[in-house]
mmCIF file of C-alpha atoms in Angstrom:
data_model
loop_
_atom_site.group_PDB
_atom_site.id
_atom_site.type_symbol
_atom_site.label_atom_id
_atom_site.label_comp_id
_atom_site.label_asym_id
_atom_site.label_seq_id
_atom_site.Cartn_x
_atom_site.Cartn_y
_atom_site.Cartn_z
ATOM 1 C CA MET A 1 -152.504 160.554 -126.767
ATOM 2 C CA LYS A 2 -152.097 159.934 -123.006
ATOM 3 C CA LYS A 3 -153.625 156.228 -123.609
ATOM 4 C CA HIS A 4 -151.481 155.324 -126.074
ATOM 5 C CA LEU A 5 -147.861 157.090 -124.500
ATOM 6 C CA TYR A 6 -148.999 154.508 -121.547
ATOM 7 C CA GLN A 7 -149.784 151.573 -124.672
ATOM 8 C CA ILE A 8 -146.306 152.009 -125.444
ATOM 9 C CA LEU A 9 -144.801 152.238 -121.902
ATOM 10 C CA ILE A 10 -146.487 148.715 -120.695
ATOM 11 C CA ALA A 11 -145.433 147.050 -124.532
ATOM 12 C CA TRP A 12 -141.551 148.012 -123.365
ATOM 13 C CA ALA A 13 -141.578 147.188 -120.376
ATOM 14 C CA LEU A 14 -143.515 143.990 -121.401
ATOM 15 C CA SER A 15 -140.851 143.261 -123.636
ATOM 16 C CA LEU A 16 -137.938 143.727 -121.488
ATOM 17 C CA ILE A 17 -139.363 141.697 -118.704
ATOM 18 C CA VAL A 18 -139.768 139.451 -121.782
ATOM 19 C CA ALA A 19 -136.128 139.219 -123.307
ATOM 20 C CA ALA A 20 -135.143 138.910 -119.762
ATOM 21 C CA LEU A 21 -136.491 136.009 -118.916
ATOM 22 C CA ILE A 22 -135.765 134.630 -122.679
ATOM 23 C CA VAL A 23 -132.205 135.592 -122.395
ATOM 24 C CA PRO A 24 -131.217 136.008 -118.785
ATOM 25 C CA ASP A 25 -127.330 135.209 -118.944
ATOM 26 C CA LEU A 26 -127.286 139.191 -121.342
ATOM 27 C CA PHE A 27 -130.484 140.894 -118.957
ATOM 28 C CA ILE A 28 -130.009 139.496 -115.424
ATOM 29 C CA PHE A 29 -126.697 137.661 -114.533
ATOM 30 C CA ARG A 30 -125.178 139.880 -116.744
ATOM 31 C CA HIS A 31 -122.814 136.681 -118.180
ATOM 32 C CA ILE A 32 -122.637 137.827 -121.434
ATOM 33 C CA THR A 33 -122.127 141.594 -123.141
ATOM 34 C CA PHE A 34 -121.888 140.037 -126.954
ATOM 35 C CA LEU A 35 -121.141 137.522 -129.092
ATOM 36 C CA ALA A 36 -117.097 136.891 -130.580
ATOM 37 C CA ALA A 37 -118.625 138.446 -134.168
ATOM 38 C CA HIS A 38 -117.738 141.378 -136.147
ATOM 39 C CA ASP A 39 -121.361 142.966 -135.962
ATOM 40 C CA SER A 40 -121.740 141.929 -132.363
ATOM 41 C CA GLU A 41 -118.866 143.874 -131.148
ATOM 42 C CA SER A 42 -119.582 146.719 -133.285
ATOM 43 C CA PRO A 43 -122.268 148.573 -131.183
ATOM 44 C CA PHE A 44 -120.474 147.942 -127.795
ATOM 45 C CA HIS A 45 -116.975 149.181 -129.308
ATOM 46 C CA ASN A 46 -118.782 152.616 -130.428
ATOM 47 C CA ILE A 47 -120.648 153.440 -127.868
ATOM 48 C CA PHE A 48 -116.954 152.730 -125.593
ATOM 49 C CA ALA A 49 -115.550 155.498 -128.627
ATOM 50 C CA LEU A 50 -117.717 157.349 -127.691
ATOM 51 C CA ILE A 51 -117.642 157.837 -124.457
ATOM 52 C CA ASN A 52 -113.818 158.002 -124.303
ATOM 53 C CA GLN A 53 -114.240 160.731 -126.876
ATOM 54 C CA TRP A 54 -115.808 162.930 -124.247
ATOM 55 C CA SER A 55 -113.903 161.478 -121.781
ATOM 56 C CA ASN A 56 -110.427 163.114 -123.182
ATOM 57 C CA GLY A 57 -111.571 166.365 -124.331
ATOM 58 C CA GLY A 58 -115.672 166.004 -126.521
ATOM 59 C CA PHE A 59 -116.759 164.339 -129.806
ATOM 60 C CA SER A 60 -113.793 164.737 -133.025
ATOM 61 C CA ILE A 61 -114.142 164.695 -136.784
ATOM 62 C CA PHE A 62 -109.928 163.049 -135.816
ATOM 63 C CA ASN A 63 -108.795 159.816 -133.552
ATOM 64 C CA ARG A 64 -106.676 161.875 -131.227
ATOM 65 C CA TYR A 65 -104.100 159.025 -130.546
ATOM 66 C CA ASP A 66 -104.074 158.846 -134.251
ATOM 67 C CA GLN A 67 -105.818 161.093 -135.817
ATOM 68 C CA PHE A 68 -107.690 158.792 -138.243
ATOM 69 C CA SER A 69 -110.870 160.394 -139.718
ATOM 70 C CA MET A 70 -114.150 159.624 -137.238
ATOM 71 C CA ALA A 71 -115.799 159.286 -141.071
ATOM 72 C CA TYR A 72 -114.049 156.278 -142.241
ATOM 73 C CA PRO A 73 -115.682 154.174 -139.180
ATOM 74 C CA HIS A 74 -119.318 155.525 -138.660
ATOM 75 C CA THR A 75 -119.901 154.864 -142.144
ATOM 76 C CA THR A 76 -118.377 151.465 -142.554
ATOM 77 C CA SER A 77 -120.334 150.510 -138.652
ATOM 78 C CA GLY A 78 -121.921 153.785 -137.556
ATOM 79 C CA VAL A 79 -120.093 154.769 -134.693
ATOM 80 C CA TYR A 80 -122.971 157.261 -134.877
ATOM 81 C CA THR A 81 -126.128 156.325 -134.757
ATOM 82 C CA VAL A 82 -129.322 157.200 -132.124
ATOM 83 C CA SER A 83 -128.727 154.261 -130.389
ATOM 84 C CA ASN A 84 -125.491 154.091 -129.145
ATOM 85 C CA VAL A 85 -124.731 158.298 -129.037
ATOM 86 C CA LEU A 86 -128.248 157.265 -126.420
ATOM 87 C CA THR A 87 -126.592 154.727 -124.566
ATOM 88 C CA ALA A 88 -123.894 156.927 -124.742
ATOM 89 C CA LEU A 89 -124.964 159.573 -122.984
ATOM 90 C CA LEU A 90 -127.127 157.585 -120.455
ATOM 91 C CA TYR A 91 -123.802 156.288 -119.120
ATOM 92 C CA LEU A 92 -122.173 159.592 -118.758
ATOM 93 C CA CYS A 93 -125.136 160.708 -116.408
ATOM 94 C CA CYS A 94 -124.708 157.490 -114.682
ATOM 95 C CA ALA A 95 -120.915 157.349 -114.301
ATOM 96 C CA PRO A 96 -120.189 159.529 -111.140
ATOM 97 C CA PHE A 97 -122.608 157.814 -109.128
ATOM 98 C CA MET A 98 -120.804 153.969 -109.946
ATOM 99 C CA SER A 99 -118.400 152.460 -108.198
ATOM 100 C CA SER A 100 -116.517 150.808 -110.928
ATOM 101 C CA GLN A 101 -117.310 152.394 -114.298
ATOM 102 C CA SER A 102 -115.333 149.593 -116.172
ATOM 103 C CA GLU A 103 -118.836 147.365 -114.991
ATOM 104 C CA GLY A 104 -120.759 149.967 -115.065
ATOM 105 C CA TYR A 105 -120.041 150.382 -117.931
ATOM 106 C CA GLN A 106 -121.679 147.132 -119.213
ATOM 107 C CA THR A 107 -125.501 147.386 -117.385
ATOM 108 C CA VAL A 108 -125.556 150.881 -119.104
ATOM 109 C CA TYR A 109 -124.447 149.330 -122.591
ATOM 110 C CA ILE A 110 -126.576 146.398 -122.278
ATOM 111 C CA LEU A 111 -130.136 148.125 -120.676
ATOM 112 C CA GLY A 112 -129.550 151.127 -123.186
ATOM 113 C CA PHE A 113 -128.343 150.445 -126.146
ATOM 114 C CA HIS A 114 -131.376 147.319 -125.913
ATOM 115 C CA GLY A 115 -133.812 149.374 -124.262
ATOM 116 C CA PHE A 116 -133.195 152.493 -127.073
ATOM 117 C CA THR A 117 -133.545 149.837 -129.747
ATOM 118 C CA MET A 118 -136.698 148.391 -128.790
ATOM 119 C CA LEU A 119 -138.365 151.535 -127.314
ATOM 120 C CA LEU A 120 -137.462 152.244 -131.360
ATOM 121 C CA ARG A 121 -139.600 149.200 -132.329
ATOM 122 C CA VAL A 122 -142.186 149.091 -130.193
ATOM 123 C CA VAL A 123 -143.204 152.768 -131.114
ATOM 124 C CA GLY A 124 -142.858 152.185 -134.278
ATOM 125 C CA GLY A 125 -145.034 148.594 -134.308
ATOM 126 C CA TYR A 126 -146.984 150.581 -132.304
ATOM 127 C CA LEU A 127 -148.558 152.917 -134.450
ATOM 128 C CA LEU A 128 -148.102 150.756 -137.554
ATOM 129 C CA LEU A 129 -150.204 147.926 -136.065
ATOM 130 C CA SER A 130 -152.648 150.728 -135.129
ATOM 131 C CA ARG A 131 -153.656 151.855 -138.957
ATOM 132 C CA PHE A 132 -155.332 148.589 -138.756
ATOM 133 C CA LYS A 133 -157.652 149.516 -136.582
ATOM 134 C CA LEU A 134 -156.351 145.916 -134.517
ATOM 135 C CA ASN A 135 -157.760 145.435 -130.576
ATOM 136 C CA LYS A 136 -155.199 147.233 -128.141
ATOM 137 C CA TYR A 137 -154.690 143.296 -126.778
ATOM 138 C CA VAL A 138 -153.155 142.021 -130.202
ATOM 139 C CA ILE A 139 -151.129 144.978 -130.575
ATOM 140 C CA LEU A 140 -149.404 144.358 -127.355
ATOM 141 C CA ILE A 141 -149.324 140.460 -127.547
ATOM 142 C CA SER A 142 -147.556 141.200 -131.077
ATOM 143 C CA LEU A 143 -145.184 143.997 -129.897
ATOM 144 C CA VAL A 144 -144.013 141.887 -127.145
ATOM 145 C CA ILE A 145 -144.042 138.898 -129.605
ATOM 146 C CA LEU A 146 -141.671 141.056 -132.342
ATOM 147 C CA ASN A 147 -139.190 142.902 -129.634
ATOM 148 C CA THR A 148 -138.355 138.888 -128.494
ATOM 149 C CA LEU A 149 -139.418 136.116 -130.363
ATOM 150 C CA LEU A 150 -139.268 137.898 -133.632
ATOM 151 C CA SER A 151 -135.228 140.158 -132.591
ATOM 152 C CA LEU A 152 -133.290 137.363 -131.031
ATOM 153 C CA ALA A 153 -130.848 138.557 -132.996
ATOM 154 C CA ILE A 154 -130.973 142.315 -131.371
ATOM 155 C CA TYR A 155 -129.893 140.484 -127.535
ATOM 156 C CA GLN A 156 -126.025 140.249 -129.262
ATOM 157 C CA GLY A 157 -126.060 143.716 -129.993
ATOM 158 C CA LEU A 158 -126.106 143.453 -133.550
ATOM 159 C CA LEU A 159 -125.442 146.131 -135.972
ATOM 160 C CA THR A 160 -127.924 145.459 -138.951
ATOM 161 C CA ASN A 161 -131.144 144.695 -136.538
ATOM 162 C CA ASN A 162 -130.746 147.677 -134.915
ATOM 163 C CA LEU A 163 -130.503 148.934 -138.963
ATOM 164 C CA TYR A 164 -133.893 147.690 -139.104
ATOM 165 C CA SER A 165 -135.850 149.017 -136.632
ATOM 166 C CA TYR A 166 -136.926 151.512 -137.973
ATOM 167 C CA PHE A 167 -138.866 149.872 -140.189
ATOM 168 C CA PRO A 168 -141.642 149.046 -138.515
ATOM 169 C CA LEU A 169 -142.118 153.178 -138.440
ATOM 170 C CA LEU A 170 -140.777 153.562 -142.047
ATOM 171 C CA MET A 171 -143.036 151.279 -143.539
ATOM 172 C CA PHE A 172 -146.484 152.994 -141.306
ATOM 173 C CA PHE A 173 -145.557 156.546 -143.048
ATOM 174 C CA ILE A 174 -144.600 154.753 -146.294
ATOM 175 C CA ILE A 175 -148.257 153.246 -146.033
ATOM 176 C CA SER A 176 -149.939 156.007 -144.920
ATOM 177 C CA PHE A 177 -148.582 158.163 -147.530
ATOM 178 C CA VAL A 178 -149.993 155.488 -150.217
ATOM 179 C CA GLN A 179 -153.334 155.356 -148.729
ATOM 180 C CA ASP A 180 -153.681 158.859 -147.522
ATOM 181 C CA GLY A 181 -151.861 161.229 -150.024
ATOM 182 C CA ARG A 182 -150.785 163.807 -147.430
ATOM 183 C CA LEU A 183 -147.678 165.429 -148.276
ATOM 184 C CA GLY A 184 -146.605 165.491 -144.579
ATOM 185 C CA TYR A 185 -146.157 161.439 -144.639
ATOM 186 C CA LEU A 186 -144.182 160.855 -148.038
ATOM 187 C CA LEU A 187 -141.868 163.579 -145.656
ATOM 188 C CA ALA A 188 -141.975 162.066 -142.590
ATOM 189 C CA ALA A 189 -140.944 158.733 -144.193
ATOM 190 C CA PHE A 190 -138.494 160.350 -146.214
ATOM 191 C CA LEU A 191 -136.845 161.620 -142.901
ATOM 192 C CA VAL A 192 -136.656 157.678 -141.079
ATOM 193 C CA PHE A 193 -135.473 156.642 -144.183
ATOM 194 C CA MET A 194 -132.219 159.525 -144.381
ATOM 195 C CA ILE A 195 -131.965 158.951 -140.527
ATOM 196 C CA ALA A 196 -131.970 155.321 -140.784
ATOM 197 C CA ALA A 197 -129.281 155.349 -143.679
ATOM 198 C CA SER A 198 -127.177 158.324 -141.502
ATOM 199 C CA ASN A 199 -126.293 156.310 -138.692
ATOM 200 C CA SER A 200 -124.841 153.616 -140.823
ATOM 201 C CA MET A 201 -124.708 154.598 -144.510
ATOM 202 C CA ILE A 202 -122.831 151.051 -146.223
ATOM 203 C CA ILE A 203 -125.021 148.861 -144.197
ATOM 204 C CA ALA A 204 -127.726 151.168 -144.668
ATOM 205 C CA LEU A 205 -127.744 150.899 -148.734
ATOM 206 C CA GLY A 206 -126.975 146.881 -148.920
ATOM 207 C CA TYR A 207 -129.060 145.502 -145.961
ATOM 208 C CA PHE A 208 -131.965 147.462 -145.084
ATOM 209 C CA TYR A 209 -131.310 149.608 -148.749
ATOM 210 C CA GLU A 210 -133.209 146.510 -149.792
ATOM 211 C CA PRO A 211 -136.802 145.262 -148.093
ATOM 212 C CA VAL A 212 -137.270 149.052 -147.968
ATOM 213 C CA HIS A 213 -137.703 149.689 -151.499
ATOM 214 C CA PHE A 214 -139.835 146.731 -152.196
ATOM 215 C CA PHE A 215 -142.195 147.473 -149.943
ATOM 216 C CA THR A 216 -142.756 150.206 -151.401
ATOM 217 C CA LEU A 217 -142.976 148.720 -154.962
ATOM 218 C CA SER A 218 -145.321 146.501 -152.994
ATOM 219 C CA CYS A 219 -147.448 149.182 -151.696
ATOM 220 C CA LEU A 220 -147.465 151.180 -155.098
ATOM 221 C CA VAL A 221 -148.765 148.584 -156.945
ATOM 222 C CA TRP A 222 -151.365 147.787 -154.833
ATOM 223 C CA ALA A 223 -152.175 151.297 -155.294
ATOM 224 C CA LEU A 224 -152.714 151.160 -158.787
ATOM 225 C CA CYS A 225 -154.316 148.010 -158.858
ATOM 226 C CA ILE A 226 -156.988 148.653 -156.127
ATOM 227 C CA LYS A 227 -157.338 152.298 -158.408
ATOM 228 C CA SER A 228 -157.483 150.548 -161.583
ATOM 229 C CA TYR A 229 -160.482 148.194 -159.823
ATOM 230 C CA ARG A 230 -162.798 150.581 -158.811
ATOM 231 C CA ARG A 231 -162.658 153.327 -161.310
ATOM 232 C CA TRP A 232 -162.631 151.258 -164.060
ATOM 233 C CA GLY A 233 -164.036 148.181 -162.780
ATOM 234 C CA LEU A 234 -161.913 144.213 -162.621
ATOM 235 C CA TRP A 235 -162.242 143.352 -166.764
ATOM 236 C CA ALA A 236 -160.675 147.268 -167.355
ATOM 237 C CA GLN A 237 -157.696 145.934 -164.534
ATOM 238 C CA ILE A 238 -156.828 143.428 -166.529
ATOM 239 C CA LYS A 239 -156.822 145.935 -169.657
ATOM 240 C CA GLN A 240 -154.444 147.716 -167.412
ATOM 241 C CA ARG A 241 -152.107 144.515 -166.910
ATOM 242 C CA ARG A 242 -149.730 145.986 -169.392
ATOM 243 C CA ALA A 243 -148.965 149.090 -168.398
ATOM 244 C CA LEU A 244 -149.388 148.450 -164.981
ATOM 245 C CA VAL A 245 -146.110 145.075 -165.494
ATOM 246 C CA LEU A 246 -144.557 148.587 -167.705
ATOM 247 C CA GLY A 247 -144.994 150.783 -164.401
ATOM 248 C CA THR A 248 -143.210 147.730 -162.120
ATOM 249 C CA VAL A 249 -140.795 147.312 -164.084
ATOM 250 C CA VAL A 250 -139.429 151.086 -164.829
ATOM 251 C CA LEU A 251 -138.938 150.719 -160.376
ATOM 252 C CA GLY A 252 -137.510 148.135 -160.978
ATOM 253 C CA VAL A 253 -134.914 150.205 -162.830
ATOM 254 C CA LEU A 254 -135.128 152.740 -160.319
ATOM 255 C CA ILE A 255 -134.437 150.995 -157.379
ATOM 256 C CA VAL A 256 -131.655 149.052 -159.152
ATOM 257 C CA LEU A 257 -129.789 152.594 -160.563
ATOM 258 C CA PRO A 258 -128.759 153.617 -156.547
ATOM 259 C CA SER A 259 -126.899 150.033 -156.026
ATOM 260 C CA VAL A 260 -124.660 150.401 -159.755
ATOM 261 C CA TRP A 261 -124.092 153.834 -157.952
ATOM 262 C CA MET A 262 -123.119 151.865 -155.243
ATOM 263 C CA ALA A 263 -120.352 149.614 -157.098
ATOM 264 C CA LYS A 264 -119.427 152.720 -158.911
ATOM 265 C CA ILE A 265 -118.333 154.821 -155.501
ATOM 266 C CA MET A 266 -116.964 151.848 -153.993
ATOM 267 C CA SER A 267 -114.341 150.786 -157.187
ATOM 268 C CA THR A 268 -113.109 154.766 -157.579
ATOM 269 C CA ASP A 269 -113.845 156.925 -154.318
ATOM 270 C CA PHE A 270 -114.361 155.258 -151.517
ATOM 271 C CA PHE A 271 -112.799 151.606 -151.268
ATOM 272 C CA VAL A 272 -113.294 149.379 -149.162
ATOM 273 C CA ALA A 273 -111.083 146.061 -147.633
ATOM 274 C CA GLU A 274 -112.676 142.785 -149.213
ATOM 275 C CA SER A 275 -115.641 145.352 -150.740
ATOM 276 C CA GLY A 276 -115.307 143.189 -154.062
ATOM 277 C CA ILE A 277 -114.027 145.701 -156.182
ATOM 278 C CA GLY A 278 -110.632 144.347 -157.568
ATOM 279 C CA GLY A 279 -110.855 140.405 -157.807
ATOM 280 C CA THR A 280 -111.176 140.365 -154.674
ATOM 281 C CA HIS A 281 -114.597 138.449 -153.023
ATOM 282 C CA GLY A 282 -116.520 140.337 -149.946
ATOM 283 C CA ARG A 283 -119.935 140.642 -148.642
ATOM 284 C CA LEU A 284 -120.424 144.004 -149.893
ATOM 285 C CA LEU A 285 -119.920 142.488 -153.500
ATOM 286 C CA ASN A 286 -121.917 139.734 -152.559
ATOM 287 C CA ILE A 287 -124.744 142.661 -151.146
ATOM 288 C CA ILE A 288 -124.818 144.267 -154.585
ATOM 289 C CA HIS A 289 -125.187 141.389 -156.607
ATOM 290 C CA ARG A 290 -128.685 140.637 -157.204
ATOM 291 C CA MET A 291 -128.905 136.930 -157.135
ATOM 292 C CA ASN A 292 -125.825 136.966 -154.040
ATOM 293 C CA TYR A 293 -128.215 138.867 -152.622
ATOM 294 C CA PHE A 294 -130.520 135.910 -151.970
ATOM 295 C CA THR A 295 -128.048 132.620 -152.161
ATOM 296 C CA LEU A 296 -124.979 132.660 -151.625
ATOM 297 C CA PRO A 297 -122.081 131.847 -152.617
ATOM 298 C CA GLU A 298 -123.792 130.758 -156.008
ATOM 299 C CA PRO A 299 -126.366 132.139 -157.716
ATOM 300 C CA SER A 300 -130.182 130.280 -156.818
ATOM 301 C CA PHE A 301 -131.248 129.880 -160.296
ATOM 302 C CA ASP A 302 -128.613 127.911 -160.930
ATOM 303 C CA LYS A 303 -130.061 125.610 -157.502
ATOM 304 C CA PRO A 304 -133.300 126.442 -156.846
ATOM 305 C CA SER A 305 -134.224 124.238 -154.614
ATOM 306 C CA ARG A 306 -131.592 125.982 -152.452
ATOM 307 C CA PHE A 307 -132.924 129.311 -153.747
ATOM 308 C CA PHE A 308 -136.651 128.454 -151.795
ATOM 309 C CA MET A 309 -135.002 127.217 -148.563
ATOM 310 C CA GLU A 310 -132.962 130.460 -147.976
ATOM 311 C CA SER A 311 -135.471 132.544 -149.001
ATOM 312 C CA LEU A 312 -138.116 130.948 -146.330
ATOM 313 C CA ASN A 313 -134.793 130.743 -143.618
ATOM 314 C CA PHE A 314 -136.045 134.224 -140.690
ATOM 315 C CA LEU A 315 -132.846 133.880 -138.667
ATOM 316 C CA ASP A 316 -130.635 135.068 -141.901
ATOM 317 C CA ASN A 317 -131.194 139.145 -142.727
ATOM 318 C CA ARG A 318 -131.209 138.653 -146.120
#
């Protein structure tokens, strides 16, 4: 246990060092805090809101200035995420020792928000890669790459990339359940998914929901193929193809249903401006629309070349 803890801490420290070398204006000189964009500003503002609430009498479900319900900004942009709360607590602990609290907030935000998010990816990535019995140096190098070169957008405070930091941990529990069949792994996967979803509900149901269910479906299909091969042999596995296709279709329908439910909620119980409901056009419409999820704004089957090019674009979270 102690050996694993040391390896996680080393990977975390190296990731912070490499990130500082890649983006020195953010981590070392602090010339920038985030880019001027909604997703980039949200964590910065949300953490500030948490600190402001605590400094003015404690947390409340209503904004103390205009009595605006905090449920709305949390549902749409994730005020009470794990990284946000931990960063706010870190600032509150350090604030009494700061000569300039406004400048200190910039420093705590940069190191705290990114540090906690990076630690989450390190823990999840370490458990996931260790599942495959890889060499410890391979795991270490992979974790540093995961937290730096493959996560550049997170350094600008992107809310969606913070949410995706839960994915490696969730993948570990899903793979462990499919391989071992232990109920504890399934419950752990469910818990991680619920934490991620409660962090920022609408974004989780949109962006995060898609790769999680695609990955889950892939694991189930893989497990079915392996078990069919081991039990009946290759020829029998081919004959079972119809059952496999039918099972995949059924699982696919179950995956689509929550998006249909989400669309119903957006049109009746919970409306967000420019959500795509009622004749408007917005990001949430693109999330719900299956083809628009891959290519925007035209459906992918109209321009196959665009579909393949944009699907391979790893800089786009779609």
